[in-house]
CSV table of C-alpha atoms in Angstrom, one decimal:
chain,number,residue,atom,x,y,z
A,27,MET,CA,0.0,0.1,0.1
A,28,THR,CA,2.9,2.1,0.7
A,29,ALA,CA,4.3,1.5,-2.8
A,30,LEU,CA,0.8,2.6,-4.4
A,31,PHE,CA,0.7,5.9,-2.2
A,32,CYS,CA,3.9,6.9,-3.4
A,33,LEU,CA,2.8,6.3,-7.2
A,34,PHE,CA,-0.5,7.9,-6.5
A,35,ALA,CA,1.0,10.7,-4.8
A,36,ILE,CA,3.5,11.1,-7.9
A,37,LEU,CA,0.8,10.8,-10.4
A,38,LEU,CA,-1.1,13.6,-8.7
A,39,LEU,CA,2.0,15.8,-8.4
A,40,CYS,CA,2.4,15.9,-12.2
A,41,SER,CA,-0.6,18.0,-12.1
A,42,LEU,CA,0.6,20.8,-9.9
A,43,ARG,CA,2.3,23.8,-11.7
A,44,VAL,CA,4.5,25.1,-8.9
A,45,GLN,CA,5.7,28.8,-9.4
A,46,ARG,CA,8.2,30.1,-6.6
A,47,LYS,CA,8.2,33.6,-5.8
A,48,LYS,CA,11.9,34.3,-5.9
A,49,ASN,CA,11.8,38.3,-5.4
A,50,GLY,CA,8.2,38.6,-3.8
A,51,PHE,CA,4.9,37.0,-2.6
A,52,SER,CA,1.8,35.4,-4.0
A,53,SER,CA,-0.8,38.1,-3.7
A,54,ASP,CA,-3.8,35.6,-4.1
A,55,TYR,CA,-2.5,32.7,-1.5
A,56,MET,CA,-5.6,33.0,0.1
A,57,SER,CA,-8.0,33.0,-2.9
A,58,ILE,CA,-10.5,30.1,-3.3
A,59,GLU,CA,-8.5,28.6,-5.9
A,60,SER,CA,-5.3,28.4,-3.9
A,61,THR,CA,-7.1,27.1,-0.8
A,62,ASN,CA,-9.0,24.5,-2.8
A,63,VAL,CA,-5.7,23.0,-3.9
A,64,ILE,CA,-4.6,22.9,-0.2
A,65,LYS,CA,-7.8,21.3,0.8
A,66,GLY,CA,-7.7,18.7,-1.9
A,67,VAL,CA,-4.1,17.4,-0.9
A,68,PHE,CA,-5.6,16.9,2.6
A,69,ILE,CA,-8.6,15.3,1.4
A,70,VAL,CA,-6.4,12.6,-0.2
A,71,ILE,CA,-4.1,12.4,3.0
A,72,ILE,CA,-7.6,11.4,4.9
A,73,PHE,CA,-8.7,9.0,2.1
A,74,PHE,CA,-5.6,7.1,2.8
A,75,SER,CA,-6.1,7.4,6.5
A,76,HIS,CA,-9.7,6.1,6.4
A,77,LEU,CA,-8.5,3.3,3.9
A,78,SER,CA,-6.3,1.6,7.0
A,79,GLY,CA,-9.8,0.7,8.8
A,80,TYR,CA,-10.8,-1.6,5.7
A,81,ILE,CA,-7.7,-3.5,4.9
A,82,GLU,CA,-5.1,-5.4,6.8
A,83,VAL,CA,-1.7,-3.7,7.2
A,84,THR,CA,0.8,-6.2,7.6
A,85,SER,CA,4.0,-5.0,5.9
A,86,ASN,CA,6.8,-2.9,7.7
A,87,SER,CA,6.6,-0.1,5.3
A,88,ASP,CA,2.8,-0.2,5.6
A,89,ILE,CA,2.9,-0.1,9.1
A,90,GLU,CA,5.6,2.8,9.2
A,91,PHE,CA,3.4,4.7,6.7
A,92,TYR,CA,0.2,4.4,8.8
A,93,LYS,CA,2.3,5.4,11.9
A,94,LEU,CA,3.0,8.6,10.0
A,95,ILE,CA,-0.4,9.3,9.3
A,96,ALA,CA,-1.5,8.9,12.9
A,97,ASP,CA,1.3,11.1,13.9
A,98,VAL,CA,-0.5,13.7,11.6
A,99,ASN,CA,-3.7,12.6,13.1
A,100,GLN,CA,-6.5,15.4,13.4
A,101,LYS,CA,-4.3,18.1,11.8
A,102,THR,CA,-5.3,16.9,8.7
A,103,VAL,CA,-8.8,18.6,9.1
A,104,THR,CA,-7.3,21.7,10.4
A,105,PRO,CA,-7.0,23.5,6.9
A,106,PHE,CA,-10.6,22.6,6.3
A,107,LEU,CA,-11.9,24.4,9.7
A,108,PHE,CA,-9.0,27.3,9.1
A,109,PHE,CA,-10.2,28.4,5.6
A,110,SER,CA,-14.1,27.9,6.5
A,111,GLY,CA,-13.4,30.5,9.1
A,112,TYR,CA,-11.8,32.6,6.8
A,113,GLY,CA,-14.3,32.4,4.1
A,114,VAL,CA,-17.1,33.1,6.6
A,115,MET,CA,-15.2,36.3,7.7
A,116,GLU,CA,-14.4,37.4,4.3
A,117,SER,CA,-18.1,36.9,3.5
A,118,VAL,CA,-19.3,39.1,6.3
A,119,LYS,CA,-16.7,42.0,5.5
A,120,ARG,CA,-18.2,42.1,1.9
A,121,LYS,CA,-21.9,41.7,2.8
A,122,GLY,CA,-22.5,42.7,6.5
A,123,ILE,CA,-25.6,41.7,8.4
A,124,SER,CA,-27.5,40.5,5.3
A,125,TYR,CA,-25.1,37.4,5.1
A,126,ILE,CA,-25.5,36.5,8.7
A,127,LYS,CA,-29.5,36.6,8.3
A,128,ASN,CA,-29.1,34.2,5.6
A,129,PHE,CA,-26.4,32.3,7.3
A,130,PRO,CA,-28.7,29.4,8.5
A,131,GLN,CA,-30.2,28.7,5.4
A,132,LYS,CA,-27.1,29.1,3.0
A,133,ARG,CA,-24.4,27.6,5.3
A,134,PHE,CA,-25.8,25.6,8.3
A,135,LEU,CA,-29.1,24.1,6.7
A,136,ARG,CA,-27.4,23.4,3.4
A,137,VAL,CA,-24.6,21.3,5.2
A,138,PHE,CA,-27.1,19.9,7.5
A,139,VAL,CA,-29.3,18.6,4.6
A,140,GLU,CA,-27.0,17.3,2.3
A,141,PHE,CA,-25.4,15.4,5.0
A,142,ASP,CA,-28.7,13.8,6.1
A,143,ILE,CA,-29.1,12.8,2.3
A,144,ALA,CA,-25.7,11.2,2.6
A,145,VAL,CA,-26.9,9.2,6.0
A,146,ILE,CA,-29.8,7.9,4.2
A,147,ILE,CA,-28.0,6.8,1.4
A,148,PHE,CA,-25.4,5.0,3.8
A,149,THR,CA,-28.3,3.6,5.5
A,150,ILE,CA,-29.9,2.1,2.6
A,151,THR,CA,-26.7,0.5,1.3
A,152,ARG,CA,-26.2,-1.1,4.9
A,153,ILE,CA,-29.7,-2.4,4.7
A,154,LEU,CA,-29.1,-3.9,1.4
A,155,LEU,CA,-25.9,-5.6,2.4
A,156,ASP,CA,-27.6,-7.3,5.4
A,157,PHE,CA,-30.9,-8.1,3.5
A,158,GLY,CA,-32.4,-11.0,4.9
A,159,LYS,CA,-30.6,-10.3,8.3
A,160,LYS,CA,-31.5,-8.5,11.3
A,161,SER,CA,-31.2,-4.6,10.7
A,162,PRO,CA,-28.0,-3.7,11.9
A,163,ILE,CA,-29.5,0.1,12.4
A,164,GLY,CA,-31.8,0.8,15.2
A,165,ALA,CA,-34.3,3.6,15.2
A,166,LYS,CA,-32.3,5.5,17.8
A,167,GLN,CA,-29.0,4.9,16.1
A,168,PHE,CA,-30.6,6.3,12.7
A,169,PHE,CA,-31.8,9.6,14.2
A,170,LEU,CA,-29.0,10.5,16.2
A,171,SER,CA,-26.9,9.6,13.0
A,172,LEU,CA,-29.2,12.3,11.3
A,173,ILE,CA,-27.6,15.0,13.6
A,174,ALA,CA,-24.3,13.8,13.4
A,175,TRP,CA,-24.0,12.2,17.0
A,176,GLN,CA,-23.7,8.8,15.9
A,177,SER,CA,-22.7,7.1,12.5
A,178,VAL,CA,-24.2,4.3,10.3
A,179,GLY,CA,-21.0,3.8,8.7
A,180,ASN,CA,-20.2,7.4,7.5
A,181,SER,CA,-17.6,10.0,8.9
A,182,ASN,CA,-19.7,12.2,11.6
A,183,TRP,CA,-17.6,14.0,13.9
A,184,TYR,CA,-16.5,16.7,11.9
A,185,ILE,CA,-19.7,17.5,10.5
A,186,PHE,CA,-21.0,17.7,14.0
A,187,ALA,CA,-18.1,20.1,14.7
A,188,ILE,CA,-18.4,22.3,11.7
A,189,LEU,CA,-22.3,22.6,12.3
A,190,SER,CA,-21.6,23.7,15.8
A,191,ALA,CA,-19.0,26.3,14.7
A,192,TYR,CA,-21.5,27.8,12.5
A,193,LEU,CA,-24.2,27.9,15.0
A,194,LEU,CA,-21.7,29.6,17.4
A,195,THR,CA,-20.9,32.2,14.5
A,196,PHE,CA,-24.6,32.8,13.9
A,197,ILE,CA,-25.2,33.8,17.6
A,198,SER,CA,-22.3,35.8,18.0
A,199,PHE,CA,-22.2,37.8,14.7
A,200,GLY,CA,-26.0,38.2,15.3
A,201,ILE,CA,-25.5,39.7,19.0
A,202,CYS,CA,-22.9,42.1,17.8
A,203,ARG,CA,-24.7,43.0,14.7
A,204,CYS,CA,-21.6,41.9,12.5
A,205,LYS,CA,-19.3,44.6,14.0
A,206,LYS,CA,-15.9,43.1,13.1
A,207,TYR,CA,-13.8,42.7,16.4
A,208,PRO,CA,-16.7,42.5,19.0
A,209,SER,CA,-18.2,39.4,16.8
A,210,VAL,CA,-14.9,37.5,16.5
A,211,VAL,CA,-14.2,38.1,19.9
A,212,LEU,CA,-17.6,36.8,21.0
A,213,ASN,CA,-17.1,33.9,18.7
A,214,THR,CA,-13.9,33.0,20.2
A,215,VAL,CA,-15.3,33.3,23.8
A,216,LEU,CA,-18.1,30.9,23.0
A,217,MET,CA,-15.8,28.5,21.0
A,218,ILE,CA,-13.4,28.6,24.2
A,219,VAL,CA,-16.7,27.6,26.4
A,220,TYR,CA,-17.9,24.8,23.9
A,221,ILE,CA,-14.3,23.3,24.0
A,222,TYR,CA,-14.1,23.5,27.7
A,223,ILE,CA,-17.9,22.0,28.5
A,224,PHE,CA,-16.8,19.1,25.9
A,225,LYS,CA,-13.3,18.6,27.5
A,226,TYR,CA,-14.2,19.1,31.2
A,227,TYR,CA,-17.4,16.9,31.2
A,228,ASN,CA,-15.8,14.3,29.0
A,229,ILE,CA,-18.7,14.3,26.4
A,230,THR,CA,-17.0,12.8,23.5
A,231,GLU,CA,-13.5,11.8,22.6
A,232,PRO,CA,-10.9,14.8,22.3
A,233,HIS,CA,-10.9,14.7,18.3
A,234,TRP,CA,-14.6,15.9,18.4
A,235,TYR,CA,-13.8,19.1,19.6
A,236,ASN,CA,-9.7,19.6,20.1
A,237,THR,CA,-9.2,21.3,16.5
A,238,MET,CA,-12.3,23.4,16.4
A,239,ILE,CA,-10.3,26.5,17.7
A,240,CYS,CA,-8.8,26.4,14.0
A,241,TYR,CA,-12.3,28.0,12.7
A,242,VAL,CA,-11.7,31.1,15.2
A,243,PHE,CA,-8.0,31.0,13.6
A,244,GLY,CA,-9.4,31.5,10.3
A,245,MET,CA,-11.7,34.3,11.5
A,246,TRP,CA,-8.9,36.1,13.3
A,247,TYR,CA,-6.6,35.7,10.3
A,248,SER,CA,-9.3,37.4,7.7
A,249,VAL,CA,-9.4,40.4,10.2
A,250,LEU,CA,-5.7,40.8,10.8
A,251,LYS,CA,-4.4,39.5,7.1
A,252,ASP,CA,-3.4,43.0,5.9
A,253,LYS,CA,-1.2,43.6,9.1
A,254,ILE,CA,0.1,40.2,9.0
A,255,ASP,CA,0.9,40.5,5.0
A,256,LYS,CA,2.8,43.8,6.0
A,257,LEU,CA,4.7,42.4,8.6
A,258,VAL,CA,5.8,39.1,7.1
A,259,MET,CA,6.4,40.5,3.7
A,260,LYS,CA,8.2,43.6,4.4
A,261,ASP,CA,11.9,42.2,4.0
A,262,ALA,CA,13.5,39.2,2.7
A,263,VAL,CA,14.9,38.2,6.2
A,264,TRP,CA,11.5,38.1,8.3
A,265,TYR,CA,9.9,35.5,6.3
A,266,PRO,CA,12.4,32.8,6.6
A,267,VAL,CA,13.2,33.6,10.3
A,268,THR,CA,9.3,33.2,11.1
A,269,LEU,CA,9.1,30.1,8.9
A,270,ILE,CA,12.3,28.6,10.9
A,271,PHE,CA,10.8,29.4,14.1
A,272,ILE,CA,7.3,28.1,13.6
A,273,GLY,CA,9.1,24.6,12.2
A,274,LEU,CA,10.7,24.3,15.5
A,275,CYS,CA,8.0,25.4,17.6
A,276,ILE,CA,5.6,22.5,15.9
A,277,TRP,CA,8.7,19.9,16.3
A,278,SER,CA,8.9,20.9,20.2
A,279,PHE,CA,5.2,20.8,20.7
A,280,TYR,CA,5.2,17.2,18.8
A,281,PHE,CA,6.6,15.8,22.3
A,282,TYR,CA,4.0,17.3,24.6
A,283,ARG,CA,0.7,16.4,22.9
A,284,LYS,CA,-0.6,15.1,26.1
A,285,TYR,CA,-0.8,18.8,27.3
A,286,PHE,CA,-4.1,20.5,25.7
A,287,LEU,CA,-3.1,24.0,25.2
A,288,LEU,CA,0.3,23.2,23.7
A,289,TYR,CA,-1.4,20.9,21.3
A,290,GLU,CA,-3.7,23.8,20.5
A,291,ILE,CA,-0.8,26.1,19.7
A,292,SER,CA,0.7,23.2,17.7
A,293,LEU,CA,-2.5,23.4,15.3
A,294,PHE,CA,-2.2,27.0,15.0
A,295,LEU,CA,1.6,26.9,14.1
A,296,PHE,CA,0.8,24.0,11.8
A,297,ILE,CA,-1.9,26.4,10.0
A,298,ILE,CA,0.4,29.2,9.7
A,299,SER,CA,3.4,27.2,8.4
A,300,ILE,CA,0.8,26.1,5.6
A,301,VAL,CA,0.1,29.6,5.0
A,302,LEU,CA,3.4,31.0,5.0
A,303,PHE,CA,4.4,28.4,2.5
A,304,SER,CA,1.6,29.1,-0.2
A,305,MET,CA,2.7,33.0,0.3
A,306,LYS,CA,6.0,32.0,-1.4
A,307,VAL,CA,5.1,29.2,-3.5
A,308,ASN,CA,2.0,29.6,-6.0
A,309,VAL,CA,0.7,26.0,-6.5
A,310,ARG,CA,-2.0,25.1,-8.9
A,311,SER,CA,-3.5,21.8,-10.1
A,312,LYS,CA,-7.0,21.3,-11.5
A,313,ILE,CA,-7.4,18.0,-10.0
A,314,TYR,CA,-6.5,19.0,-6.6
A,315,ALA,CA,-8.8,22.2,-6.9
A,316,TRP,CA,-11.6,19.8,-8.0
A,317,PHE,CA,-11.3,17.5,-4.8
A,318,GLY,CA,-11.2,21.0,-2.6
A,319,LYS,CA,-14.1,22.4,-4.5
A,320,HIS,CA,-16.3,19.0,-3.7
A,321,LEU,CA,-14.7,18.7,-0.5
A,322,PHE,CA,-18.0,17.6,1.5
A,323,PRO,CA,-19.0,14.8,-0.8
A,324,MET,CA,-15.2,13.5,-1.3
A,325,TYR,CA,-14.9,13.8,2.7
A,326,ILE,CA,-18.4,12.2,3.4
A,327,PHE,CA,-18.7,9.4,0.8
A,328,GLN,CA,-15.4,7.9,0.6
A,329,ARG,CA,-16.3,5.2,3.2
A,330,LEU,CA,-19.4,4.1,1.5
A,331,PRO,CA,-17.4,2.2,-1.7
A,332,MET,CA,-14.7,0.8,1.0
A,333,MET,CA,-17.8,-0.4,3.1
A,334,VAL,CA,-19.5,-2.1,0.0
A,335,LEU,CA,-16.2,-3.5,-1.7
A,336,GLN,CA,-14.9,-4.7,1.7
A,337,ARG,CA,-18.2,-6.7,2.3
A,338,ILE,CA,-18.0,-8.3,-1.2
A,339,GLY,CA,-14.1,-9.6,-0.4
A,340,LEU,CA,-12.1,-7.1,-2.6
A,341,ALA,CA,-10.3,-5.7,0.3
A,342,GLN,CA,-8.9,-9.2,1.2
A,343,LYS,CA,-8.3,-10.4,-2.2
A,344,ASN,CA,-6.5,-7.2,-3.5
A,345,GLU,CA,-6.0,-4.2,-1.5
A,346,TYR,CA,-4.6,-2.3,-4.7
A,347,LEU,CA,-7.7,-2.8,-6.7
A,348,PHE,CA,-9.7,-2.4,-4.0
A,349,PHE,CA,-8.0,1.4,-3.5
A,350,ILE,CA,-8.2,2.3,-7.1
A,351,CYS,CA,-12.0,1.1,-7.2
A,352,SER,CA,-12.7,2.9,-3.8
A,353,PHE,CA,-11.2,6.2,-5.1
A,354,LEU,CA,-12.8,6.3,-8.5
A,355,ILE,CA,-16.2,5.4,-7.1
A,356,THR,CA,-16.0,8.2,-4.3
A,357,VAL,CA,-14.9,10.7,-7.4
A,358,LEU,CA,-18.2,9.5,-9.4
A,359,ILE,CA,-20.4,9.8,-6.3
A,360,SER,CA,-19.0,13.4,-5.2
A,361,ALA,CA,-19.3,14.5,-8.9
A,362,GLY,CA,-22.9,13.4,-9.0
A,363,PHE,CA,-23.9,14.5,-5.3
A,364,SER,CA,-22.6,17.7,-6.0
A,365,LYS,CA,-24.6,18.3,-9.5
A,366,LEU,CA,-27.8,16.8,-7.8
A,367,THR,CA,-27.6,19.1,-4.7
A,368,GLY,CA,-26.4,22.0,-6.8
A,369,ARG,CA,-29.7,21.9,-8.9
A,370,LEU,CA,-31.6,21.5,-5.8
A,371,TRP,CA,-30.5,24.4,-4.1
A,372,SER,CA,-30.5,26.4,-7.3
A,373,PHE,CA,-34.0,25.5,-8.0
A,374,LYS,CA,-35.2,26.6,-4.5
A,375,ILE,CA,-33.4,29.9,-4.8
A,376,LYS,CA,-35.2,30.4,-8.1
A,377,LYS,CA,-38.7,29.4,-6.1
A,378,ARG,CA,-38.0,32.0,-3.2
A,379,LYS,CA,-37.4,34.7,-5.8
A,380,VAL,CA,-40.6,33.9,-7.7
A,381,LYS,CA,-42.5,34.0,-4.4
A,382,SER,CA,-40.9,37.4,-3.5
A,383,LEU,CA,-42.0,39.1,-6.7
């Protein structure tokens, strides 16, 4: 599997167009196109991480490979949270209170509805796979899965986290009437309280909440971006010094992951290191950008073909063919799902406009 990963990575890397800024910085390093490429890279890493749950890892190279992925651990989702918080804040800066008024429908409801559609698809698949047997999914499990608190075979904790972040955003920005600093400060306070409650009362496993602060980091980066750019880009010395310092901090915090606060700081530094890299290196890829653009279906549906193909025995017979089929089916499902839901939301928007006339 390690060899397959290397081959797959090389093939995808061939699609990258890298332009290093020798005498300057990329002005659009936080653009949608740039961030989609970064998200696309990490969704592929997550795919390989999930793959380990469906195949038997035996060779030494595979064991070491998955140890490496385990070390990266929850950091793989931090760019998603960071760029989501950044994107929300950028939209607020452009549209103001009108964006927050429509936030429940355009952000929260859309993710919630699309996730529930995915849960229903997973449920039907599980029932068909166990046709003639006792249903493996109870009513309680199914309904709790609809709110991402439990699972029917799909990934769920990240969806619960992002929906919670959206809810806190709507509350904080609504109360502060989208005033920039008060809104972000209140959102930060509410997020810290949320994390503290989940941690103190041990409500869920740590990965349900320990990366959520990255969403707030994204908002703060949006607010302070101009000042950060002026500071980091002002001369040729400051940038490499900053990058080296962050690298050393991440390395040192790696050995103290049992301390919650240091772990949170390491997440922040991990994100900033990615941002600093994208400042200086302009990376473009139509393939990775597509993965990033279709992040939700690529994330939520990748377990579906894995589950089915494992049940029919392909994972046990040929893990390489299992990987290829799982990935291709995930891409096809993602493309179809995005097209279907895109039409659904477009129809709903048109219908609402007609009613308002």
